[in-house]
mmCIF file of C-alpha atoms in Angstrom:
data_model
loop_
_atom_site.group_PDB
_atom_site.id
_atom_site.type_symbol
_atom_site.label_atom_id
_atom_site.label_comp_id
_atom_site.label_asym_id
_atom_site.label_seq_id
_atom_site.Cartn_x
_atom_site.Cartn_y
_atom_site.Cartn_z
ATOM 1 C CA GLU P 1 -36.713 44.132 174.297
ATOM 2 C CA PRO P 2 -33.242 43.102 173.044
ATOM 3 C CA VAL P 3 -32.018 45.004 169.993
ATOM 4 C CA GLU P 4 -32.852 42.124 167.645
ATOM 5 C CA ARG P 5 -36.548 42.118 168.559
ATOM 6 C CA ARG P 6 -36.533 45.866 169.017
ATOM 7 C CA GLY P 7 -35.440 46.177 165.398
ATOM 8 C CA GLN P 8 -38.440 44.093 164.365
ATOM 9 C CA ALA P 9 -40.784 46.348 166.367
ATOM 10 C CA ILE P 10 -39.303 49.433 164.718
ATOM 11 C CA GLY P 11 -39.687 47.778 161.326
ATOM 12 C CA ALA P 12 -43.382 47.221 162.093
ATOM 13 C CA LEU P 13 -43.637 50.913 162.996
ATOM 14 C CA PHE P 14 -42.040 52.064 159.747
ATOM 15 C CA HIS P 15 -43.898 49.671 157.458
ATOM 16 C CA ARG P 16 -47.267 49.133 159.165
ATOM 17 C CA ARG P 17 -47.562 52.117 161.543
ATOM 18 C CA LYS P 18 -47.722 49.649 164.430
ATOM 19 C CA LEU P 19 -46.328 51.487 167.479
ATOM 20 C CA SER P 20 -45.335 49.367 170.459
ATOM 21 C CA ALA P 21 -45.600 51.187 173.791
ATOM 22 C CA THR P 22 -42.614 49.300 175.205
ATOM 23 C CA SER P 23 -40.344 48.699 172.193
ATOM 24 C CA ASN P 24 -39.796 51.720 169.952
ATOM 25 C CA LEU P 25 -37.185 54.346 169.128
ATOM 26 C CA CYS P 26 -37.053 55.456 172.789
ATOM 27 C CA TYR P 27 -37.560 52.246 174.747
ATOM 28 C CA GLY P 28 -35.627 48.982 174.577
ATOM 29 C CA GLU P 29 -32.046 47.780 174.799
ATOM 30 C CA GLY P 30 -29.691 50.706 174.323
ATOM 31 C CA GLY P 31 -32.389 53.352 174.760
ATOM 32 C CA ALA P 32 -32.838 56.326 172.446
ATOM 33 C CA GLY P 33 -29.156 56.432 171.496
ATOM 34 C CA THR P 34 -29.352 53.137 169.594
ATOM 35 C CA TRP P 35 -31.514 54.490 166.770
ATOM 36 C CA SER P 36 -29.676 57.814 166.359
ATOM 37 C CA ASP P 37 -26.595 59.029 164.562
ATOM 38 C CA GLY P 38 -24.465 57.274 167.178
ATOM 39 C CA LYS P 39 -22.346 60.378 167.815
ATOM 40 C CA LEU P 40 -19.442 59.927 170.214
ATOM 41 C CA THR P 41 -18.608 63.615 170.496
ATOM 42 C CA THR P 42 -18.852 64.927 174.044
ATOM 43 C CA ARG P 43 -18.442 68.155 175.978
ATOM 44 C CA ILE P 44 -16.670 66.436 178.872
ATOM 45 C CA GLY P 45 -13.440 66.161 176.870
ATOM 46 C CA ARG P 46 -11.728 63.471 174.806
ATOM 47 C CA ASN P 47 -8.556 63.100 176.849
ATOM 48 C CA GLY P 48 -9.899 62.003 180.229
ATOM 49 C CA GLU P 49 -9.149 58.425 181.231
ATOM 50 C CA GLN P 50 -12.824 57.584 181.692
ATOM 51 C CA VAL P 51 -13.716 58.778 178.199
ATOM 52 C CA LYS P 52 -10.798 56.808 176.767
ATOM 53 C CA ASP P 53 -12.066 53.731 178.599
ATOM 54 C CA VAL P 54 -15.505 54.172 177.025
ATOM 55 C CA PHE P 55 -14.012 54.375 173.527
ATOM 56 C CA LYS P 56 -11.802 51.337 174.128
ATOM 57 C CA THR P 57 -14.841 49.403 175.367
ATOM 58 C CA PHE P 58 -16.755 50.271 172.213
ATOM 59 C CA VAL P 59 -13.857 48.968 170.127
ATOM 60 C CA GLU P 60 -13.693 45.800 172.243
ATOM 61 C CA PHE P 61 -17.335 45.101 171.409
ATOM 62 C CA GLY P 62 -17.098 45.779 167.692
ATOM 63 C CA ALA P 63 -16.632 49.483 166.946
ATOM 64 C CA PRO P 64 -13.991 50.311 164.317
ATOM 65 C CA PRO P 65 -10.617 51.185 165.922
ATOM 66 C CA GLU P 66 -10.549 54.457 163.941
ATOM 67 C CA ILE P 67 -12.911 56.044 166.501
ATOM 68 C CA LEU P 68 -9.901 56.286 168.831
ATOM 69 C CA GLN P 69 -8.316 58.858 166.495
ATOM 70 C CA MET P 70 -11.265 60.494 164.706
ATOM 71 C CA GLY P 71 -12.103 64.131 165.442
ATOM 72 C CA LYS P 72 -15.860 63.574 165.077
ATOM 73 C CA PRO P 73 -16.383 59.879 165.737
ATOM 74 C CA HIS P 74 -19.791 58.382 165.052
ATOM 75 C CA LEU P 75 -21.041 54.817 164.912
ATOM 76 C CA GLY P 76 -24.427 54.912 163.200
ATOM 77 C CA THR P 77 -27.441 52.808 164.110
ATOM 78 C CA ASP P 78 -26.224 49.682 162.303
ATOM 79 C CA ARG P 79 -23.002 49.522 164.330
ATOM 80 C CA MET P 80 -24.717 50.442 167.600
ATOM 81 C CA VAL P 81 -26.971 47.398 167.301
ATOM 82 C CA LYS P 82 -24.020 45.014 166.895
ATOM 83 C CA ILE P 83 -22.032 46.629 169.731
ATOM 84 C CA LEU P 84 -24.954 46.388 172.158
ATOM 85 C CA ARG P 85 -25.555 42.754 171.302
ATOM 86 C CA ASN P 86 -21.891 41.886 171.892
ATOM 87 C CA ALA P 87 -21.880 43.799 175.181
ATOM 88 C CA ARG P 88 -24.966 41.888 176.330
ATOM 89 C CA TYR P 89 -23.344 38.533 175.511
ATOM 90 C CA HIS P 90 -20.329 39.557 177.602
ATOM 91 C CA LEU P 91 -22.461 40.624 180.580
ATOM 92 C CA GLU P 92 -24.433 37.403 180.502
ATOM 93 C CA GLU P 93 -21.210 35.377 180.403
ATOM 94 C CA MET P 94 -20.132 37.280 183.525
ATOM 95 C CA GLY P 95 -23.310 36.180 185.315
ATOM 96 C CA CYS P 96 -25.566 39.206 184.837
ATOM 97 C CA GLU P 97 -29.301 38.579 184.489
ATOM 98 C CA ILE P 98 -30.978 40.949 182.036
ATOM 99 C CA MET P 99 -34.762 40.978 182.343
ATOM 100 C CA PHE P 100 -36.253 41.806 178.956
ATOM 101 C CA ASP P 101 -40.005 42.216 178.456
ATOM 102 C CA GLU P 102 -40.201 43.914 181.858
ATOM 103 C CA THR P 103 -40.926 47.551 182.682
ATOM 104 C CA CYS P 104 -40.045 49.173 185.989
ATOM 105 C CA ARG P 105 -43.322 50.486 187.335
ATOM 106 C CA ALA P 106 -42.081 51.958 190.607
ATOM 107 C CA VAL P 107 -39.131 52.264 192.951
ATOM 108 C CA ILE P 108 -40.068 50.904 196.375
ATOM 109 C CA VAL P 109 -39.277 53.599 198.945
ATOM 110 C CA GLU P 110 -39.532 52.832 202.677
ATOM 111 C CA ASP P 111 -38.428 55.293 205.367
ATOM 112 C CA ASN P 112 -36.685 57.443 202.751
ATOM 113 C CA LYS P 113 -34.721 54.463 201.506
ATOM 114 C CA ALA P 114 -34.919 52.630 198.156
ATOM 115 C CA VAL P 115 -35.327 48.925 198.883
ATOM 116 C CA GLY P 116 -36.266 47.561 195.454
ATOM 117 C CA VAL P 117 -38.511 47.954 192.425
ATOM 118 C CA THR P 118 -41.817 46.621 191.156
ATOM 119 C CA THR P 119 -42.486 45.747 187.528
ATOM 120 C CA GLU P 120 -45.529 46.066 185.315
ATOM 121 C CA SER P 121 -45.924 42.287 185.361
ATOM 122 C CA GLY P 122 -46.314 42.376 189.167
ATOM 123 C CA LYS P 123 -42.859 41.219 190.219
ATOM 124 C CA THR P 124 -41.126 42.685 193.261
ATOM 125 C CA ILE P 125 -37.333 42.762 193.206
ATOM 126 C CA ASP P 126 -35.620 43.520 196.514
ATOM 127 C CA ALA P 127 -32.318 45.369 196.330
ATOM 128 C CA GLU P 128 -29.563 46.790 198.495
ATOM 129 C CA ALA P 129 -29.082 49.547 195.923
ATOM 130 C CA VAL P 130 -31.204 50.784 193.026
ATOM 131 C CA VAL P 131 -29.310 52.318 190.093
ATOM 132 C CA LEU P 132 -31.944 54.244 188.165
ATOM 133 C CA ALA P 133 -30.895 54.788 184.543
ATOM 134 C CA THR P 134 -34.193 56.077 183.189
ATOM 135 C CA GLY P 135 -34.534 57.387 179.679
ATOM 136 C CA HIS P 136 -35.608 60.990 179.157
ATOM 137 C CA SER P 137 -39.128 59.791 178.251
ATOM 138 C CA SER P 138 -39.863 57.878 181.491
ATOM 139 C CA ARG P 139 -42.619 60.270 182.453
ATOM 140 C CA ALA P 140 -44.748 57.857 184.509
ATOM 141 C CA LEU P 141 -41.719 56.894 186.593
ATOM 142 C CA PHE P 142 -40.808 60.528 187.215
ATOM 143 C CA GLU P 143 -44.368 61.189 188.391
ATOM 144 C CA GLN P 144 -44.222 58.140 190.681
ATOM 145 C CA LEU P 145 -40.943 59.318 192.202
ATOM 146 C CA SER P 146 -42.494 62.738 192.776
ATOM 147 C CA ASN P 147 -45.493 61.201 194.554
ATOM 148 C CA ASP P 148 -43.157 59.158 196.779
ATOM 149 C CA GLY P 149 -41.253 62.258 197.841
ATOM 150 C CA VAL P 150 -37.986 61.656 195.967
ATOM 151 C CA LEU P 151 -36.399 65.067 195.436
ATOM 152 C CA LEU P 152 -36.765 66.242 191.828
ATOM 153 C CA GLU P 153 -36.153 69.593 190.189
ATOM 154 C CA PHE P 154 -36.957 71.188 186.845
ATOM 155 C CA GLN P 155 -34.140 71.021 184.321
ATOM 156 C CA SER P 156 -33.969 73.424 181.412
ATOM 157 C CA PHE P 157 -34.152 71.654 178.060
ATOM 158 C CA ALA P 158 -34.468 72.551 174.394
ATOM 159 C CA SER P 159 -37.459 72.187 172.116
ATOM 160 C CA GLY P 160 -38.409 73.182 168.598
ATOM 161 C CA PHE P 161 -38.328 71.447 165.243
ATOM 162 C CA ARG P 162 -36.230 69.271 162.956
ATOM 163 C CA ILE P 163 -35.115 70.948 159.740
ATOM 164 C CA GLU P 164 -34.195 68.919 156.664
ATOM 165 C CA HIS P 165 -32.231 69.844 153.531
ATOM 166 C CA PRO P 166 -31.041 67.958 150.467
ATOM 167 C CA GLN P 167 -27.605 66.627 151.403
ATOM 168 C CA GLU P 168 -26.232 67.858 148.077
ATOM 169 C CA LEU P 169 -27.161 71.437 149.028
ATOM 170 C CA LEU P 170 -25.044 71.235 152.176
ATOM 171 C CA ASN P 171 -22.181 69.570 150.307
ATOM 172 C CA GLU P 172 -22.172 72.428 147.795
ATOM 173 C CA LEU P 173 -22.348 75.084 150.525
ATOM 174 C CA GLN P 174 -19.364 73.613 152.345
ATOM 175 C CA TYR P 175 -17.182 72.315 149.530
ATOM 176 C CA GLY P 176 -18.249 74.233 146.431
ATOM 177 C CA ASP P 177 -19.473 72.681 143.189
ATOM 178 C CA ARG P 178 -16.154 71.080 142.276
ATOM 179 C CA PHE P 179 -15.462 69.140 145.479
ATOM 180 C CA ALA P 180 -19.097 68.443 146.412
ATOM 181 C CA LYS P 181 -19.175 65.864 143.616
ATOM 182 C CA GLU P 182 -16.454 63.898 145.393
ATOM 183 C CA VAL P 183 -18.648 63.154 148.421
ATOM 184 C CA GLU P 184 -20.497 60.455 146.428
ATOM 185 C CA ARG P 185 -23.123 59.846 149.131
ATOM 186 C CA GLY P 186 -20.613 58.809 151.754
ATOM 187 C CA LYS P 187 -18.495 56.645 149.452
ATOM 188 C CA GLY P 188 -16.117 59.322 148.158
ATOM 189 C CA ARG P 189 -12.855 60.666 149.495
ATOM 190 C CA ILE P 190 -14.553 63.727 151.030
ATOM 191 C CA PRO P 191 -16.870 63.186 154.020
ATOM 192 C CA VAL P 192 -20.565 64.025 153.896
ATOM 193 C CA ALA P 193 -20.976 67.660 154.941
ATOM 194 C CA ASP P 194 -22.360 68.473 158.365
ATOM 195 C CA TYR P 195 -22.826 71.739 160.244
ATOM 196 C CA ARG P 196 -23.397 73.355 163.600
ATOM 197 C CA VAL P 197 -25.129 76.708 164.030
ATOM 198 C CA ALA P 198 -26.090 78.737 167.083
ATOM 199 C CA HIS P 199 -27.384 82.179 167.975
ATOM 200 C CA THR P 200 -28.083 83.742 171.367
ATOM 201 C CA ASN P 201 -30.465 86.642 171.823
ATOM 202 C CA LYS P 202 -28.692 88.802 174.394
ATOM 203 C CA ALA P 203 -31.909 90.535 175.434
ATOM 204 C CA ASP P 204 -33.314 87.439 177.155
ATOM 205 C CA ASN P 205 -30.268 85.135 176.972
ATOM 206 C CA ARG P 206 -32.237 82.626 174.913
ATOM 207 C CA GLY P 207 -30.245 80.439 172.588
ATOM 208 C CA VAL P 208 -31.351 78.831 169.331
ATOM 209 C CA PHE P 209 -29.120 76.124 167.920
ATOM 210 C CA SER P 210 -28.784 72.999 165.816
ATOM 211 C CA PHE P 211 -29.026 69.734 167.718
ATOM 212 C CA CYS P 212 -28.006 66.161 166.856
ATOM 213 C CA MET P 213 -27.267 67.000 163.226
ATOM 214 C CA CYS P 214 -27.593 63.875 161.055
ATOM 215 C CA PRO P 215 -25.807 64.136 157.687
ATOM 216 C CA GLY P 216 -26.988 61.569 155.181
ATOM 217 C CA GLY P 217 -29.730 60.635 157.617
ATOM 218 C CA GLN P 218 -33.460 60.419 158.074
ATOM 219 C CA ILE P 219 -36.143 61.793 160.384
ATOM 220 C CA VAL P 220 -37.818 59.162 162.548
ATOM 221 C CA PRO P 221 -40.802 59.004 164.938
ATOM 222 C CA THR P 222 -39.841 58.859 168.622
ATOM 223 C CA SER P 223 -43.375 58.816 169.988
ATOM 224 C CA THR P 224 -44.196 56.347 172.741
ATOM 225 C CA ASN P 225 -47.930 56.647 172.124
ATOM 226 C CA VAL P 226 -49.830 57.684 169.008
ATOM 227 C CA HIS P 227 -51.479 60.683 170.651
ATOM 228 C CA GLU P 228 -48.179 62.408 171.479
ATOM 229 C CA LEU P 229 -46.116 63.094 168.363
ATOM 230 C CA CYS P 230 -42.376 63.700 168.497
ATOM 231 C CA ILE P 231 -39.447 63.118 166.147
ATOM 232 C CA ASN P 232 -35.669 62.795 166.068
ATOM 233 C CA GLY P 233 -32.960 62.098 163.507
ATOM 234 C CA MET P 234 -30.755 59.081 162.822
ATOM 235 C CA SER P 235 -28.051 57.985 160.388
ATOM 236 C CA PHE P 236 -26.453 54.720 159.392
ATOM 237 C CA SER P 237 -22.670 54.451 159.473
ATOM 238 C CA ARG P 238 -22.235 55.245 155.753
ATOM 239 C CA ARG P 239 -24.533 58.309 155.871
ATOM 240 C CA GLN P 240 -25.803 57.560 152.378
ATOM 241 C CA SER P 241 -29.247 59.176 152.534
ATOM 242 C CA LEU P 242 -30.232 61.954 150.116
ATOM 243 C CA TRP P 243 -31.153 64.187 153.071
ATOM 244 C CA ALA P 244 -29.513 65.898 156.030
ATOM 245 C CA ASN P 245 -31.494 66.839 159.106
ATOM 246 C CA SER P 246 -30.895 68.588 162.387
ATOM 247 C CA GLY P 247 -32.792 69.749 165.403
ATOM 248 C CA LEU P 248 -33.607 73.471 165.272
ATOM 249 C CA VAL P 249 -34.329 74.179 168.907
ATOM 250 C CA THR P 250 -34.401 76.854 171.576
ATOM 251 C CA ASN P 251 -33.922 76.837 175.342
ATOM 252 C CA VAL P 252 -37.062 76.202 177.364
ATOM 253 C CA LYS P 253 -36.941 77.716 180.836
ATOM 254 C CA LEU P 254 -39.066 77.134 183.918
ATOM 255 C CA GLU P 255 -41.119 80.273 183.319
ATOM 256 C CA ASP P 256 -41.936 79.083 179.784
ATOM 257 C CA CYS P 257 -43.615 75.982 181.245
ATOM 258 C CA ALA P 258 -45.624 77.529 184.085
ATOM 259 C CA SER P 259 -48.843 77.949 182.096
ATOM 260 C CA PHE P 260 -48.812 74.268 181.121
ATOM 261 C CA ASN P 261 -48.977 73.041 184.739
ATOM 262 C CA ASP P 262 -51.995 73.685 186.977
ATOM 263 C CA GLU P 263 -49.849 72.641 189.956
ATOM 264 C CA HIS P 264 -46.814 74.694 188.967
ATOM 265 C CA GLU P 265 -46.553 76.399 192.363
ATOM 266 C CA THR P 266 -46.366 73.101 194.268
ATOM 267 C CA LYS P 267 -44.845 70.798 191.624
ATOM 268 C CA PRO P 268 -42.697 72.975 189.351
ATOM 269 C CA HIS P 269 -40.386 69.986 188.716
ATOM 270 C CA LEU P 270 -43.102 68.412 186.548
ATOM 271 C CA SER P 271 -43.794 71.520 184.433
ATOM 272 C CA GLY P 272 -41.343 70.538 181.686
ATOM 273 C CA ILE P 273 -43.010 67.150 181.251
ATOM 274 C CA LEU P 274 -46.409 68.814 180.906
ATOM 275 C CA PHE P 275 -44.998 71.346 178.412
ATOM 276 C CA GLN P 276 -43.632 68.510 176.242
ATOM 277 C CA ARG P 277 -46.846 66.508 176.476
ATOM 278 C CA GLU P 278 -49.048 69.432 175.423
ATOM 279 C CA ILE P 279 -46.816 70.365 172.461
ATOM 280 C CA GLU P 280 -46.719 66.734 171.289
ATOM 281 C CA ARG P 281 -50.499 66.357 171.512
ATOM 282 C CA LYS P 282 -50.997 69.590 169.615
ATOM 283 C CA ALA P 283 -48.531 68.453 166.931
ATOM 284 C CA ALA P 284 -50.393 65.150 166.558
ATOM 285 C CA VAL P 285 -53.576 67.106 165.828
ATOM 286 C CA LEU P 286 -51.777 69.379 163.337
ATOM 287 C CA GLY P 287 -50.509 66.286 161.516
ATOM 288 C CA GLY P 288 -53.950 64.730 161.391
ATOM 289 C CA GLY P 289 -53.059 61.732 163.572
ATOM 290 C CA ASP P 290 -51.586 58.313 162.798
ATOM 291 C CA LEU P 291 -48.034 59.660 163.375
ATOM 292 C CA THR P 292 -48.200 61.883 160.281
ATOM 293 C CA VAL P 293 -45.849 64.837 160.830
ATOM 294 C CA PRO P 294 -46.882 68.471 160.238
ATOM 295 C CA VAL P 295 -44.386 70.340 158.053
ATOM 296 C CA GLN P 296 -43.726 73.766 156.569
ATOM 297 C CA THR P 297 -40.949 75.058 154.334
ATOM 298 C CA ALA P 298 -38.511 77.312 156.163
ATOM 299 C CA HIS P 299 -39.380 80.071 153.687
ATOM 300 C CA ASP P 300 -43.085 79.854 154.581
ATOM 301 C CA PHE P 301 -42.366 79.444 158.295
ATOM 302 C CA LEU P 302 -40.677 82.853 158.250
ATOM 303 C CA LEU P 303 -43.648 84.344 156.381
ATOM 304 C CA GLY P 304 -46.231 82.628 158.601
ATOM 305 C CA VAL P 305 -48.116 81.021 155.701
ATOM 306 C CA VAL P 306 -49.080 77.396 155.178
ATOM 307 C CA SER P 307 -46.982 75.721 152.478
ATOM 308 C CA ASP P 308 -48.638 74.472 149.305
ATOM 309 C CA GLU P 309 -49.046 70.721 149.808
ATOM 310 C CA LYS P 310 -48.340 70.010 146.131
ATOM 311 C CA SER P 311 -45.025 71.840 146.068
ATOM 312 C CA LEU P 312 -43.522 70.536 149.328
ATOM 313 C CA PRO P 313 -39.949 69.240 149.068
ATOM 314 C CA SER P 314 -39.490 65.512 149.514
ATOM 315 C CA SER P 315 -38.972 64.247 153.068
ATOM 316 C CA SER P 316 -37.059 61.339 154.586
ATOM 317 C CA TYR P 317 -39.847 60.810 157.140
ATOM 318 C CA ARG P 318 -41.473 57.532 156.171
ATOM 319 C CA LEU P 319 -44.889 57.774 157.853
ATOM 320 C CA GLY P 320 -46.164 60.755 155.881
ATOM 321 C CA ILE P 321 -46.168 64.536 156.130
ATOM 322 C CA LYS P 322 -48.913 67.163 156.076
ATOM 323 C CA SER P 323 -48.639 70.879 155.426
ATOM 324 C CA ALA P 324 -49.509 72.963 158.510
ATOM 325 C CA ASP P 325 -48.840 76.324 160.147
ATOM 326 C CA LEU P 326 -46.056 75.470 162.568
ATOM 327 C CA THR P 327 -45.928 79.029 163.889
ATOM 328 C CA THR P 328 -48.977 78.148 166.026
ATOM 329 C CA LEU P 329 -47.403 75.160 167.779
ATOM 330 C CA TYR P 330 -45.259 76.826 170.445
ATOM 331 C CA PRO P 331 -45.766 79.909 172.608
ATOM 332 C CA GLN P 332 -45.252 82.965 170.417
ATOM 333 C CA HIS P 333 -42.020 84.155 172.037
ATOM 334 C CA LEU P 334 -40.343 80.781 171.408
ATOM 335 C CA THR P 335 -41.494 80.752 167.787
ATOM 336 C CA GLU P 336 -40.199 84.289 167.249
ATOM 337 C CA ALA P 337 -36.817 83.353 168.754
ATOM 338 C CA ILE P 338 -36.463 80.485 166.264
ATOM 339 C CA GLN P 339 -37.608 82.648 163.344
ATOM 340 C CA PHE P 340 -35.092 85.370 164.203
ATOM 341 C CA ALA P 341 -32.223 82.868 164.478
ATOM 342 C CA LEU P 342 -33.301 81.141 161.256
ATOM 343 C CA LYS P 343 -32.765 84.393 159.364
ATOM 344 C CA LYS P 344 -29.281 84.652 160.889
ATOM 345 C CA PHE P 345 -28.441 81.093 159.865
ATOM 346 C CA ASP P 346 -29.633 81.774 156.315
ATOM 347 C CA LYS P 347 -27.110 84.602 156.033
ATOM 348 C CA GLN P 348 -24.335 82.268 157.187
ATOM 349 C CA MET P 349 -25.495 79.436 154.902
ATOM 350 C CA PRO P 350 -27.473 80.839 151.944
ATOM 351 C CA GLY P 351 -30.415 78.559 151.270
ATOM 352 C CA TYR P 352 -30.608 77.264 154.827
ATOM 353 C CA ALA P 353 -34.021 78.918 155.242
ATOM 354 C CA GLY P 354 -35.034 78.595 151.589
ATOM 355 C CA LYS P 355 -37.803 76.722 149.828
ATOM 356 C CA GLU P 356 -35.806 73.464 149.763
ATOM 357 C CA ALA P 357 -35.597 73.435 153.564
ATOM 358 C CA LEU P 358 -38.472 71.553 155.193
ATOM 359 C CA ILE P 359 -39.278 72.048 158.876
ATOM 360 C CA HIS P 360 -40.836 69.038 160.659
ATOM 361 C CA ALA P 361 -42.535 69.169 164.073
ATOM 362 C CA PRO P 362 -41.916 68.662 166.883
ATOM 363 C CA GLU P 363 -38.444 68.024 168.336
ATOM 364 C CA THR P 364 -39.322 68.013 172.046
ATOM 365 C CA ARG P 365 -37.172 65.365 173.741
ATOM 366 C CA THR P 366 -33.650 66.702 173.346
ATOM 367 C CA SER P 367 -32.910 65.936 176.997
ATOM 368 C CA SER P 368 -34.684 65.230 180.247
ATOM 369 C CA PRO P 369 -36.894 68.050 181.591
ATOM 370 C CA VAL P 370 -36.380 66.656 185.105
ATOM 371 C CA ARG P 371 -33.351 66.140 187.319
ATOM 372 C CA ILE P 372 -33.393 63.612 190.156
ATOM 373 C CA VAL P 373 -31.338 65.573 192.684
ATOM 374 C CA ARG P 374 -28.324 63.668 193.974
ATOM 375 C CA ASN P 375 -25.303 64.187 196.203
ATOM 376 C CA PRO P 376 -22.388 65.162 193.931
ATOM 377 C CA GLU P 377 -19.928 63.149 196.045
ATOM 378 C CA THR P 378 -21.831 59.885 196.559
ATOM 379 C CA LEU P 379 -24.074 60.128 193.432
ATOM 380 C CA GLU P 380 -26.916 59.022 195.720
ATOM 381 C CA SER P 381 -30.331 60.685 195.756
ATOM 382 C CA LYS P 382 -30.192 63.656 198.109
ATOM 383 C CA ASN P 383 -33.142 62.495 200.198
ATOM 384 C CA THR P 384 -33.563 58.797 199.338
ATOM 385 C CA LYS P 385 -30.815 56.459 200.495
ATOM 386 C CA ASN P 386 -29.610 53.628 198.245
ATOM 387 C CA LEU P 387 -31.087 55.280 195.133
ATOM 388 C CA PHE P 388 -28.471 56.163 192.515
ATOM 389 C CA PRO P 389 -29.980 58.152 189.595
ATOM 390 C CA ILE P 390 -27.679 58.202 186.579
ATOM 391 C CA GLY P 391 -27.455 59.120 182.917
ATOM 392 C CA GLU P 392 -29.397 61.408 180.646
ATOM 393 C CA GLY P 393 -32.891 60.679 181.946
ATOM 394 C CA ALA P 394 -31.869 61.475 185.506
ATOM 395 C CA GLY P 395 -30.396 64.773 184.315
ATOM 396 C CA TYR P 396 -26.669 64.018 184.485
ATOM 397 C CA ALA P 397 -25.565 63.358 180.905
ATOM 398 C CA GLY P 398 -26.070 64.703 177.419
ATOM 399 C CA GLY P 399 -25.194 61.905 175.035
ATOM 400 C CA ILE P 400 -23.836 58.392 174.619
ATOM 401 C CA VAL P 401 -20.337 59.011 175.984
ATOM 402 C CA SER P 402 -21.232 61.193 178.975
ATOM 403 C CA ALA P 403 -23.991 58.755 179.953
ATOM 404 C CA ALA P 404 -21.502 55.871 179.823
ATOM 405 C CA VAL P 405 -19.012 57.778 181.975
ATOM 406 C CA ASP P 406 -21.743 58.618 184.495
ATOM 407 C CA GLY P 407 -22.668 54.946 184.691
ATOM 408 C CA MET P 408 -19.046 53.986 185.294
ATOM 409 C CA CYS P 409 -18.728 56.517 188.118
ATOM 410 C CA ALA P 410 -21.955 55.333 189.728
ATOM 411 C CA SER P 411 -20.914 51.666 189.549
ATOM 412 C CA GLN P 412 -17.752 52.498 191.492
ATOM 413 C CA LYS P 413 -19.768 54.335 194.157
ATOM 414 C CA VAL P 414 -22.287 51.507 194.473
ATOM 415 C CA LEU P 415 -19.557 48.876 194.699
ATOM 416 C CA ALA P 416 -17.794 50.823 197.431
ATOM 417 C CA ARG P 417 -21.080 51.137 199.341
ATOM 418 C CA LEU P 418 -21.883 47.418 199.090
ATOM 419 C CA LEU P 419 -18.369 46.366 200.120
ATOM 420 C CA LYS P 420 -18.724 48.436 203.288
ATOM 421 C CA THR P 421 -21.831 46.476 204.280
ATOM 422 C CA VAL P 422 -20.225 43.058 203.829
#
């Protein structure tokens, strides 16, 4: 759905627990990045011409010009919605047809060549090239591609929890009592405090780190069905919330997923999807259903005891929380890795793992667990002609900016291919 109607569907989710399978915090115009913090930081560098073009395009469609100079630019959900709407108007004026209320059911593959797509409504769309910009939650489509012989491979991802603190606690840790008062919930002369933490266990080379930290934000449900619970964080542009949240996640490797897939030997590329699905179903049971999130204070998580329901800290999650033993959610070695790192982080930031810190479960969809293998020169699927997998869901980006750059590169390759056939 377009962002306007998508916003209504998300409102129905927040206020009436009505989850739409096709319009939610993962699916719809703009994808998962729309309802997020809107971070524009990227690991591919700020000075490349393609990245500069992305930033200039954002400004053209309504982003504040300051993002061109900011060290940690972010847009926030409210700005993302307006930018996407303006970009859509521009595309439609240029003659593009955007088919809302349609879901791609399958890529049509004939003789190892993509020749079009079919939709859930029964339409068939023929095409000379298929640019596949799936989201990281397009599990049914990944499974269909696997069945049709499109080359996929497992991609390591991160999974864990989302940890939330009072924003004032982080302001005081970073700025001290005197200057923390000048933050004024995003309206003062000092910016809302954020952080980034990481620890790597050298014994097994397993990292634990913060992910998509949302200062002045809230925790939101990113489930696409009520039986599979998952969460993420988001912020508005002013970052005025009383809470700060961040992913607290660890690397998940192929061997960690083997026991979740009965066909691991023949279809290892699907093991990550099955790992995510099982963790999300287990979390839904721990929460008691109805998108209620299981929680535990960081202090109790380290001790392995269920938190007292009556003394839980407040939470920004709007659909309800329930005290549970989160140490039982993941395989033991992953839980222990997070616990060990949490103690390290608490030494760096006293109170980080204290009784005011509330761990919510689960953060499972940090990135795609699948990569659609492509030729690095042509950006075309390695074994399926005319199929161009791009972006985060296909395994080639890790955020808003890198996904945009990947799309730009693919459009140039597709255009060059089509011009050759004219």
